[in-house]
């Protein structure tokens, strides 16, 4: 009986990890490993961190970035470019901290203390890492650029001739990771922001990660909902408010958190500023032909009050409406407004795995 229980436990463990553990290595499989100590970056000069020469297909599995605390040239002003297969314009181009879910200055971000998750982390002054799987067909090159000069440290790792598995899913060999960016766009109250529109009708893929940051007079813009239009299907809501997408609530009223699924990385409640990340690794949003992702600066609170309004299930007496100003809806409801929406400056990084549609 004891032996039977042991065998059962072993089977359960194997069954749970079988997808992740089913990647087969062959004699053609290779590792990529690069480490730089005391590298020097000239001011405002694109510096190569990693250059994998042409050869077998593969993907990056880990990158780590840091600099000396005194020079601090791996910070919010550092731009990272990733050129896949001899691109002249990089398909992945991001500011270092935003690319790791952090939407504030390094000096502010480090006040939270070290933290790390399965996919991203910030473990020291510098010590910024990710384990994004970034695929390539023949070659890949990573560069950094900062307005200031100074020493840097870098680690890059990867695999070649190994099937691309992200989470529990093996992706097609011609998959590429694409970054869609919106940076500092100012939205009027109730204005929509379209963050992603994939090439129509010929691209399949997986919405993988969202980093969102906002700044306004207050946090009322967090009433806005995320919307996805997948293929030819009706629009679907990915959240019932902004903080809900990041698995928090009540305008992030309990402050910072960092876990494998989501996290709040910057937060100033009085200043109306925040940034947060959400991975869709365990709850994929898939599309076979096209994806459109949008967000709105605030919402009408009544279901059906306006086309595309974020659904609310109040049936009777929902109370005062949210409104743009004290005078806008005086003829509709004489009660004082409970929320006044304001302009909001929004930055959004959306990471999407894409591959050609199979017909």
PDB file of C-alpha atoms in Angstrom, residues 57-60 84-85 87 91-92 132-140 162-166 169-179 202-208 286-287 351-358:
ATOM      1  CA  UNK A  57      16.666  29.027 -34.272  1.00  0.00           C
ATOM      2  CA  UNK A  58      16.265  29.687 -30.578  1.00  0.00           C
ATOM      3  CA  UNK A  59      15.087  32.078 -27.900  1.00  0.00           C
ATOM      4  CA  UNK A  60      16.362  34.100 -24.981  1.00  0.00           C
ATOM      5  CA  UNK A  84      15.607  39.765 -34.256  1.00  0.00           C
ATOM      6  CA  UNK A  85      17.033  38.147 -37.404  1.00  0.00           C
ATOM      7  CA  UNK A  87      16.233  43.671 -38.284  1.00  0.00           C
ATOM      8  CA  UNK A  91      10.726  44.717 -33.127  1.00  0.00           C
ATOM      9  CA  UNK A  92      11.206  45.036 -29.352  1.00  0.00           C
ATOM     10  CA  UNK A 132      10.798  36.441 -21.122  1.00  0.00           C
ATOM     11  CA  UNK A 133      11.076  33.852 -23.903  1.00  0.00           C
ATOM     12  CA  UNK A 134      12.137  35.970 -26.878  1.00  0.00           C
ATOM     13  CA  UNK A 135      12.303  33.791 -30.015  1.00  0.00           C
ATOM     14  CA  UNK A 136      14.430  34.277 -33.130  1.00  0.00           C
ATOM     15  CA  UNK A 137      14.909  32.386 -36.380  1.00  0.00           C
ATOM     16  CA  UNK A 138      18.636  32.847 -36.994  1.00  0.00           C
ATOM     17  CA  UNK A 139      20.137  35.599 -34.829  1.00  0.00           C
ATOM     18  CA  UNK A 140      19.376  38.127 -32.099  1.00  0.00           C
ATOM     19  CA  UNK A 162      14.774  23.604 -28.420  1.00  0.00           C
ATOM     20  CA  UNK A 163      10.975  23.863 -28.919  1.00  0.00           C
ATOM     21  CA  UNK A 164       9.532  27.165 -27.717  1.00  0.00           C
ATOM     22  CA  UNK A 165       7.445  26.530 -24.612  1.00  0.00           C
ATOM     23  CA  UNK A 166       5.953  29.391 -22.607  1.00  0.00           C
ATOM     24  CA  UNK A 169       2.027  25.920 -24.172  1.00  0.00           C
ATOM     25  CA  UNK A 170       4.334  24.966 -26.999  1.00  0.00           C
ATOM     26  CA  UNK A 171       4.213  27.704 -29.631  1.00  0.00           C
ATOM     27  CA  UNK A 172       4.825  27.402 -33.390  1.00  0.00           C
ATOM     28  CA  UNK A 173       8.462  27.609 -34.432  1.00  0.00           C
ATOM     29  CA  UNK A 174       7.835  30.856 -36.360  1.00  0.00           C
ATOM     30  CA  UNK A 175       6.406  32.677 -33.318  1.00  0.00           C
ATOM     31  CA  UNK A 176       7.748  36.144 -32.567  1.00  0.00           C
ATOM     32  CA  UNK A 177       7.277  38.312 -29.486  1.00  0.00           C
ATOM     33  CA  UNK A 178       6.045  41.809 -30.349  1.00  0.00           C
ATOM     34  CA  UNK A 179       5.810  44.854 -28.108  1.00  0.00           C
ATOM     35  CA  UNK A 202      -3.455  37.032 -41.077  1.00  0.00           C
ATOM     36  CA  UNK A 203      -2.043  36.873 -37.554  1.00  0.00           C
ATOM     37  CA  UNK A 204      -2.743  34.457 -34.728  1.00  0.00           C
ATOM     38  CA  UNK A 205      -1.354  34.753 -31.250  1.00  0.00           C
ATOM     39  CA  UNK A 206      -1.499  35.221 -27.515  1.00  0.00           C
ATOM     40  CA  UNK A 207      -1.877  38.371 -25.438  1.00  0.00           C
ATOM     41  CA  UNK A 208       0.936  37.716 -22.979  1.00  0.00           C
ATOM     42  CA  UNK A 286      -5.824  33.832 -27.614  1.00  0.00           C
ATOM     43  CA  UNK A 287      -6.781  35.030 -31.094  1.00  0.00           C
ATOM     44  CA  UNK A 351       3.521  42.078 -25.136  1.00  0.00           C
ATOM     45  CA  UNK A 352       1.967  39.731 -27.702  1.00  0.00           C
ATOM     46  CA  UNK A 353       3.228  36.432 -29.103  1.00  0.00           C
ATOM     47  CA  UNK A 354       2.333  36.358 -32.808  1.00  0.00           C
ATOM     48  CA  UNK A 355       2.600  33.753 -35.547  1.00  0.00           C
ATOM     49  CA  UNK A 356       1.153  33.523 -39.071  1.00  0.00           C
ATOM     50  CA  UNK A 357      -2.375  32.269 -39.216  1.00  0.00           C
ATOM     51  CA  UNK A 358      -2.795  28.738 -40.502  1.00  0.00           C
TER      52      UNK A 358
END
